[in-house]
Each structure stands twice: as C-alpha cells, then as structure tokens.
Amino acid sequence: MSDLAPRAGYTLPVFACGGAIAALHWLYTNVALETVTLNLINPPEPAEIEIESVCGLKPGVALAITRSDPGDNLDLTRNTPIWTLVEWAPPTQTKPVVIVGGEGIGRQQKGAGEAAIYAYAQALMETNLKELLRDGDSSAPRVRIQVTILLPEGRALAKRTSNEAFGVVEGLSLLGTSGISQPLSAPQQLEIFRAELEEKASQGDRLVFCIGENGLDISRKLGIPEACLVKTANWLGPLLAEAGIQGIKSILLLGYHGKLMKLAGGIFHTHHHVADGRQEILTAHGVAAGLPTPELQHLLQCASAEDGLAYLRQLEQQTGQPWVERVYQSIVAAVEGRSQQYIFTHSEQQ
C-alpha cells in the first residue's frame, strides 16, 4: 500500500460554482476560460477548478461544464458532469444572484418542493459571483444574474443513494458544509480514524460511532458531547475492533438504517462498492418477524431499504400489526449480537 496520504477532492457545489464563474466570464468577455480560481469559504482558501467547456447559447445566456473530482474516495459522483447556466436576470429579480435547481438536482419533499441546494452551496455561489458582477459597466450594464445548476446524470445517480430517506427526490443534493471532499473511503483514512478513536478512548470508555454526516447531525441534535463522537465513514469493522482493543465499554451506532442493517448480515465494511445485501437482510428479518410469504416476496423486490420500510409501514396501516417494530427490533438485535461477536473475534476482548 502507498504511504502517500489520501488525496482530498472537492464537493459538488465547488464545481458548480467554478462553472458559474466561467459562464459569467463568457457573458462579459466572450472568452472561454480553461480554469477558474474561487474562494472555498470553508476552509478559507482558494481552489482551482478545470473547465471542460464553456459557450454562449444565445445573447445573455452562457453554459459551462465541469466534472466532479471527489479525490481518493469511492464516490458515485466521480467524473459526473455539472452544467451551470448563467443568464442576465429578469427585471423582476431584486437579488444580485439567484440560484435555481435544474434537471438532476433533487427536490425537497417537505414544503414547496424547493431545490435541494443547501446553505454552503448558496453562500459559495453568492460570495464568489457577487465579486465579479460589474456595476454600471457601459458594455455590460446588468448586475443581476440567475444561475441554474443541472446534473444530467443526477436522477440516475440518486437511485443509488439514500436521498429519499432524507426527503429528497428526483436527483442529488448540493449539500455539505465544506468545499473539501475528505477521502473517507481511502484505505489510508482508516489510520486517521483509528488515531482519533484512540484519542477519544483516552478521555472515556463510552463512544458514539457516527456513520456518515447524518449520524453526526443526529448526535449533535441529541446533545451528545463531542468528546464521545467518532466519525467512522464505512470502516465499521476495523473501528469496532479498535474500540475493543482500547477497552471501550459502550458503543452507540448512529446512522442511516440502510447502512446499519448491513451489520445484521455480517457486512462490516458498509460501502456499496464492497457489499450490499440490504433487501436480503430486511427480508430475512421479515421471516423472523413472521411476515406472510406474499409480503416477504414483495419486500424482497423493493428497490431500496427505504422502499422496504415504506412497504412495512403500509402493511401496518392495512393490518394493524406493528410490522416495522417487529422487523427492525429483530435487525437491531442482530446488529448488536454480530457487532459484539466481531469485537470479540478481532480484538479478543468483550
């Protein structure tokens, strides 16, 4: 294995912003840039983004294309094209910069179905683009723009994520709080996680493993002290073993149910590139809970763990039986038992 540190990349909002800068530059100059430099804000440092293509579509409208590079991550958005359309704003627009979600950008199911473009992406765009708007230039006097972000592969890629579980449909989210895409799935990152776990273990013998950003968000909303939180990404097995070696007495696992149920099937590296089996695990525990055969067959054919959960909820309404509790209690018990056995096997400690 290489001793080189894993390479970080950038999150999707950064590439969308880079495209917006290139498209705006075209509107002012009719010149196609090959690279642009932008301020990441968080962290407060510059980033240079390659521009694959940029052109004017019609007077006052330009399109730029970039491609996602998440660094040394097993990331399904790798090399995904991001299209950014910039146009002079209509007279009714009062804000200098308005961000719009186009094809492939997810929609939030709650509220008015707004585009899933979150605070960091909005701030990144507004900060970088406002600085470039020309006020009162006689050759290009307009100082308000509308930016439309499109992900042509967004709908297809979203089917391979847990977006729907968090209320986002029809595409991917532009989420995150940083412009840096940390290489959490790179093998070298495991050593960094181990070092963090060892440091936290020196402060106490109870830890909370946060699987993904949603696990961290939930733990913080619950008021769990930062000293107890360990981000694991998909490295659950090695980090459970390390916790055993460090003498940790209690571990709480927090994260998306589609990830955690893999542990019930003995899968301790939870990235989908390594192993899946979620529907098979869900169906097996449906058997343990006593689901009738026709319902089990339907459950097995569900497209995702989230669809399976929705089907169990539908059955509850139809039958008055607590199928969700029965099935998920069975899964929880299996996760706990398998995890304890994994720790014992790989660390020789309980």
Coordinates of C-alpha atoms in Angstrom, one line a residue:
M1 CA 0.0 0.0 0.0
S2 CA 1.2 3.5 -0.8
D3 CA 2.5 5.6 2.2
L4 CA 1.2 8.8 0.5
A5 CA -1.7 10.5 2.3
P6 CA -5.1 10.1 0.6
R7 CA -5.9 12.9 -1.8
A8 CA -8.8 15.1 -1.0
G9 CA -11.1 16.5 -3.7
Y10 CA -13.9 19.0 -3.8
T11 CA -17.6 18.7 -3.2
L12 CA -20.2 19.2 -5.9
P13 CA -21.1 22.8 -5.0
V14 CA -17.4 23.8 -5.8
F15 CA -17.6 22.5 -9.3
A16 CA -21.0 24.2 -9.9
C17 CA -19.5 27.4 -8.6
G18 CA -16.5 27.1 -10.9
G19 CA -18.8 26.6 -13.9
A20 CA -20.8 29.7 -12.9
I21 CA -17.7 31.8 -12.7
A22 CA -16.6 30.6 -16.2
A23 CA -20.1 31.2 -17.7
L24 CA -20.3 34.7 -16.2
H25 CA -16.9 35.5 -17.6
W26 CA -18.1 34.5 -21.0
L27 CA -21.1 36.8 -20.7
Y28 CA -18.7 39.7 -20.1
T29 CA -15.9 38.8 -22.5
N30 CA -16.9 36.0 -24.9
V31 CA -13.7 34.3 -23.8
A32 CA -13.7 30.6 -22.7
L33 CA -11.6 30.0 -19.6
E34 CA -9.8 26.7 -19.1
T35 CA -9.5 27.1 -15.3
V36 CA -11.0 29.4 -12.7
T37 CA -10.0 30.2 -9.1
L38 CA -12.6 30.5 -6.4
N39 CA -12.7 31.1 -2.6
L40 CA -13.9 27.9 -0.8
I41 CA -15.0 30.0 2.2
N42 CA -14.9 26.9 4.3
P43 CA -12.0 26.4 4.5
P44 CA -11.0 30.0 3.7
E45 CA -8.6 29.1 0.9
P46 CA -8.5 29.2 -2.9
A47 CA -9.3 26.3 -5.3
E48 CA -8.5 26.0 -8.9
I49 CA -11.2 24.2 -11.0
E50 CA -10.8 23.0 -14.5
I51 CA -13.5 24.0 -17.0
E52 CA -14.3 21.3 -19.5
S53 CA -16.3 23.5 -21.9
V54 CA -18.0 26.9 -22.0
C55 CA -20.0 28.7 -24.6
G56 CA -22.7 31.2 -25.2
L57 CA -26.1 29.7 -26.0
K58 CA -27.8 33.0 -27.0
P59 CA -27.3 36.7 -26.1
G60 CA -27.2 37.0 -22.4
V61 CA -27.0 33.2 -21.7
A62 CA -23.9 31.1 -21.2
L63 CA -23.3 27.5 -20.2
A64 CA -20.2 26.0 -18.6
I65 CA -19.4 22.3 -17.9
T66 CA -17.2 20.9 -15.1
R67 CA -16.6 17.4 -13.9
S68 CA -16.7 16.2 -10.3
D69 CA -13.4 15.1 -8.7
P70 CA -14.0 13.9 -5.1
G71 CA -10.4 12.9 -4.5
D72 CA -9.4 9.4 -3.3
N73 CA -13.0 8.4 -2.4
L74 CA -15.3 5.6 -3.6
D75 CA -17.7 8.3 -4.6
L76 CA -20.5 7.7 -7.1
T77 CA -20.3 11.3 -8.3
R78 CA -16.8 10.8 -9.6
N79 CA -16.4 12.4 -13.1
T80 CA -20.1 13.4 -13.1
P81 CA -20.7 16.4 -15.4
I82 CA -22.0 19.5 -13.8
W83 CA -23.7 22.0 -16.1
T84 CA -24.0 25.6 -14.9
L85 CA -26.2 28.0 -16.9
V86 CA -25.8 31.8 -16.2
E87 CA -28.1 34.4 -17.6
W88 CA -28.9 38.0 -17.0
A89 CA -31.7 38.2 -14.5
P90 CA -35.3 39.2 -15.4
P91 CA -36.2 42.8 -14.4
T92 CA -38.3 41.4 -11.5
Q93 CA -35.3 39.9 -9.8
T94 CA -34.0 42.1 -6.9
K95 CA -31.2 39.9 -5.6
P96 CA -27.8 40.1 -7.3
V97 CA -27.5 36.3 -7.6
V98 CA -30.3 33.8 -7.6
I99 CA -29.6 30.0 -7.6
V100 CA -32.0 27.6 -9.4
G101 CA -32.0 23.8 -9.4
G102 CA -32.4 22.3 -12.8
E103 CA -32.6 18.8 -14.1
G104 CA -30.9 16.3 -11.8
I105 CA -31.0 18.5 -8.8
G106 CA -33.1 16.9 -6.1
R107 CA -36.3 18.4 -4.7
Q108 CA -37.2 18.6 -1.1
Q109 CA -40.4 16.7 -0.4
K110 CA -41.3 19.0 2.5
G111 CA -42.7 22.4 2.0
A112 CA -42.9 23.8 -1.6
G113 CA -40.6 21.2 -3.1
E114 CA -37.6 23.6 -3.2
A115 CA -34.4 22.5 -4.9
A116 CA -32.0 20.6 -2.6
I117 CA -29.3 23.3 -2.7
Y118 CA -28.2 23.9 0.9
A119 CA -26.7 26.8 2.8
Y120 CA -23.0 26.2 1.9
A121 CA -23.7 25.9 -1.8
Q122 CA -25.8 29.1 -1.7
A123 CA -23.1 31.0 0.2
L124 CA -20.3 29.8 -2.0
M125 CA -22.1 30.9 -5.2
E126 CA -23.2 34.3 -3.8
T127 CA -19.8 35.2 -2.3
N128 CA -17.8 34.3 -5.4
L129 CA -20.2 35.7 -8.0
K130 CA -21.0 39.0 -6.4
E131 CA -17.4 40.0 -6.5
L132 CA -17.4 39.5 -10.3
L133 CA -20.6 41.4 -11.1
R134 CA -19.9 44.7 -12.8
D135 CA -21.8 47.7 -11.6
G136 CA -22.6 50.3 -14.3
D137 CA -20.3 48.9 -17.0
S138 CA -21.5 50.5 -20.2
S139 CA -20.6 47.4 -22.3
A140 CA -22.5 45.1 -19.9
P141 CA -24.6 47.1 -17.5
R142 CA -26.6 44.3 -15.9
V143 CA -25.5 43.4 -12.4
R144 CA -28.1 40.7 -11.5
I145 CA -27.8 37.1 -12.7
Q146 CA -29.7 33.8 -12.4
V147 CA -27.7 30.6 -12.1
T148 CA -29.2 27.3 -13.0
I149 CA -27.4 24.1 -11.9
L150 CA -28.0 20.9 -13.8
L151 CA -26.8 17.4 -13.2
P152 CA -27.7 15.4 -16.4
E153 CA -26.9 12.1 -14.5
G154 CA -28.5 13.2 -11.3
R155 CA -31.7 11.3 -11.4
A156 CA -30.0 8.0 -12.2
L157 CA -27.3 8.5 -9.5
A158 CA -29.9 9.4 -6.9
K159 CA -31.4 6.0 -7.1
R160 CA -28.1 4.6 -5.7
T161 CA -28.2 6.9 -2.7
S162 CA -30.3 7.3 0.5
N163 CA -31.5 10.8 -0.5
E164 CA -35.1 9.7 -0.5
A165 CA -34.8 8.7 3.2
F166 CA -34.0 12.3 4.0
G167 CA -36.8 13.7 1.9
V168 CA -35.0 14.5 -1.3
V169 CA -36.4 13.1 -4.6
E170 CA -35.7 13.3 -8.4
G171 CA -32.0 14.0 -8.1
L172 CA -28.9 14.7 -6.0
S173 CA -28.4 17.3 -3.3
L174 CA -25.9 20.1 -3.2
L175 CA -25.2 19.7 0.5
G176 CA -22.3 19.8 2.8
T177 CA -20.7 22.5 5.0
S178 CA -17.2 22.5 3.3
G179 CA -15.7 22.7 -0.1
I180 CA -13.3 19.9 0.6
S181 CA -14.3 16.3 -0.1
Q182 CA -12.4 14.3 2.6
P183 CA -11.1 10.9 1.3
L184 CA -13.1 8.9 3.9
S185 CA -13.2 5.7 1.8
A186 CA -9.4 5.7 1.1
P187 CA -7.6 2.9 3.0
Q188 CA -5.1 5.4 4.4
Q189 CA -8.0 7.3 6.1
L190 CA -8.6 4.3 8.3
E191 CA -5.4 5.1 10.2
I192 CA -6.6 8.6 10.8
F193 CA -9.9 7.3 12.2
R194 CA -8.0 4.9 14.4
A195 CA -5.9 7.7 15.8
E196 CA -9.0 9.7 16.5
L197 CA -10.7 6.8 18.2
E198 CA -7.6 6.2 20.4
E199 CA -7.6 9.8 21.4
K200 CA -11.3 9.8 22.3
A201 CA -10.8 6.5 24.2
S202 CA -8.2 8.2 26.4
Q203 CA -11.0 10.6 27.6
G204 CA -13.7 8.0 28.4
D205 CA -14.9 4.5 27.8
R206 CA -18.2 5.3 26.0
L207 CA -18.3 6.3 22.4
V208 CA -20.8 7.1 19.7
F209 CA -20.0 5.9 16.2
C210 CA -21.4 8.3 13.6
I211 CA -21.9 6.6 10.2
G212 CA -22.0 9.5 7.7
E213 CA -22.9 13.2 8.1
N214 CA -26.4 12.3 9.1
G215 CA -25.1 10.3 12.1
L216 CA -23.1 13.3 13.2
D217 CA -26.1 15.6 12.7
I218 CA -28.4 13.4 14.8
S219 CA -25.8 13.0 17.6
R220 CA -25.3 16.8 17.9
K221 CA -29.1 17.4 17.9
L222 CA -29.3 14.9 20.7
G223 CA -26.7 16.9 22.6
I224 CA -24.1 14.2 22.8
P225 CA -20.7 15.6 23.8
E226 CA -18.2 16.0 21.0
A227 CA -15.7 14.1 23.1
C228 CA -17.8 10.9 22.6
L229 CA -18.3 11.3 18.8
V230 CA -16.2 9.2 16.4
K231 CA -16.9 9.5 12.6
T232 CA -16.4 6.1 11.0
A233 CA -17.5 6.5 7.4
N234 CA -17.8 2.9 6.2
W235 CA -14.9 1.5 8.3
L236 CA -17.2 0.0 11.0
G237 CA -15.5 -3.4 11.4
P238 CA -11.9 -2.2 11.9
L239 CA -13.1 0.6 14.2
L240 CA -15.3 -1.7 16.3
A241 CA -12.2 -4.0 16.7
E242 CA -10.1 -1.0 17.7
A243 CA -12.7 0.1 20.2
G244 CA -12.4 -3.4 21.8
I245 CA -8.6 -3.1 21.9
Q246 CA -8.9 0.3 23.6
G247 CA -11.2 -1.1 26.2
I248 CA -14.3 0.8 25.3
K249 CA -17.3 -0.4 27.4
S250 CA -20.2 1.1 25.4
I251 CA -20.7 2.0 21.7
L252 CA -23.8 3.6 20.3
L253 CA -24.2 3.4 16.5
L254 CA -26.0 6.3 14.8
G255 CA -26.6 6.5 11.1
Y256 CA -28.9 5.7 8.2
H257 CA -30.8 2.4 8.6
G258 CA -29.8 1.2 5.2
K259 CA -26.2 1.3 6.2
L260 CA -26.6 -0.1 9.7
M261 CA -28.7 -3.1 8.7
K262 CA -25.7 -4.5 6.8
L263 CA -24.1 -5.3 10.1
A264 CA -27.0 -7.6 10.8
G265 CA -25.9 -9.6 7.8
G266 CA -22.2 -9.7 8.9
I267 CA -21.1 -6.9 6.5
F268 CA -18.7 -4.7 8.4
H269 CA -17.5 -2.5 5.6
T270 CA -20.7 -0.7 4.6
H271 CA -19.7 1.0 1.3
H272 CA -22.0 -0.2 -1.5
H273 CA -18.9 -0.8 -3.7
V274 CA -17.8 -3.5 -1.3
A275 CA -21.0 -5.3 -0.4
D276 CA -24.8 -4.8 -0.2
G277 CA -27.5 -7.3 0.6
R278 CA -29.8 -4.9 2.3
Q279 CA -33.0 -6.2 0.8
E280 CA -32.0 -9.8 1.6
I281 CA -31.2 -8.9 5.2
L282 CA -34.5 -6.9 5.5
T283 CA -36.5 -9.9 4.1
A284 CA -34.7 -12.4 6.3
H285 CA -35.7 -10.4 9.4
G286 CA -39.2 -10.2 7.9
V287 CA -39.2 -14.0 8.1
A288 CA -38.1 -13.9 11.7
A289 CA -40.9 -11.4 12.5
G290 CA -43.5 -13.7 11.0
L291 CA -44.4 -11.8 7.8
P292 CA -46.6 -14.0 5.4
T293 CA -44.9 -15.3 2.3
P294 CA -46.6 -12.9 -0.2
E295 CA -45.4 -9.9 1.8
L296 CA -41.9 -11.3 2.0
Q297 CA -41.8 -11.7 -1.7
H298 CA -42.9 -8.1 -2.2
L299 CA -40.4 -6.9 0.4
L300 CA -37.5 -8.7 -1.4
Q301 CA -38.4 -7.0 -4.6
C302 CA -38.3 -3.5 -3.2
A303 CA -35.8 -1.2 -4.9
S304 CA -34.2 0.1 -1.7
A305 CA -34.2 -0.2 2.1
E306 CA -36.2 2.9 2.2
D307 CA -38.9 1.4 -0.1
G308 CA -38.9 -1.7 2.1
L309 CA -39.5 0.4 5.2
A310 CA -42.3 2.3 3.4
Y311 CA -43.9 -1.0 2.4
L312 CA -43.8 -2.2 6.1
R313 CA -45.5 1.0 7.2
Q314 CA -48.2 0.4 4.5
L315 CA -48.7 -3.1 5.9
E316 CA -49.1 -1.7 9.4
Q317 CA -51.9 0.5 8.2
Q318 CA -53.6 -2.3 6.4
T319 CA -53.3 -5.0 9.1
G320 CA -53.0 -3.1 12.3
Q321 CA -49.9 -5.2 13.1
P322 CA -46.6 -3.4 14.3
W323 CA -44.5 -4.9 11.4
V324 CA -41.9 -2.1 11.5
E325 CA -41.2 -2.5 15.1
R326 CA -41.0 -6.3 14.8
V327 CA -38.7 -6.4 11.8
Y328 CA -36.4 -3.6 13.0
Q329 CA -36.2 -4.9 16.5
S330 CA -35.0 -8.2 15.0
I331 CA -32.4 -6.3 12.9
V332 CA -31.3 -4.2 15.9
A333 CA -30.8 -7.4 18.0
A334 CA -28.7 -8.9 15.1
V335 CA -26.6 -5.8 14.7
E336 CA -25.8 -5.8 18.5
G337 CA -25.0 -9.5 18.6
R338 CA -22.9 -9.6 15.4
S339 CA -21.0 -6.5 16.5
Q340 CA -20.2 -7.9 19.9
Q341 CA -19.0 -11.1 18.3
Y342 CA -16.9 -9.1 15.7
I343 CA -15.2 -7.2 18.5
F344 CA -14.5 -10.4 20.5
T345 CA -13.2 -12.2 17.4
H346 CA -10.9 -9.4 16.2
S347 CA -9.8 -7.9 19.4
E348 CA -10.0 -10.8 21.9
Q349 CA -11.9 -8.5 24.2
Q350 CA -15.6 -8.1 25.1

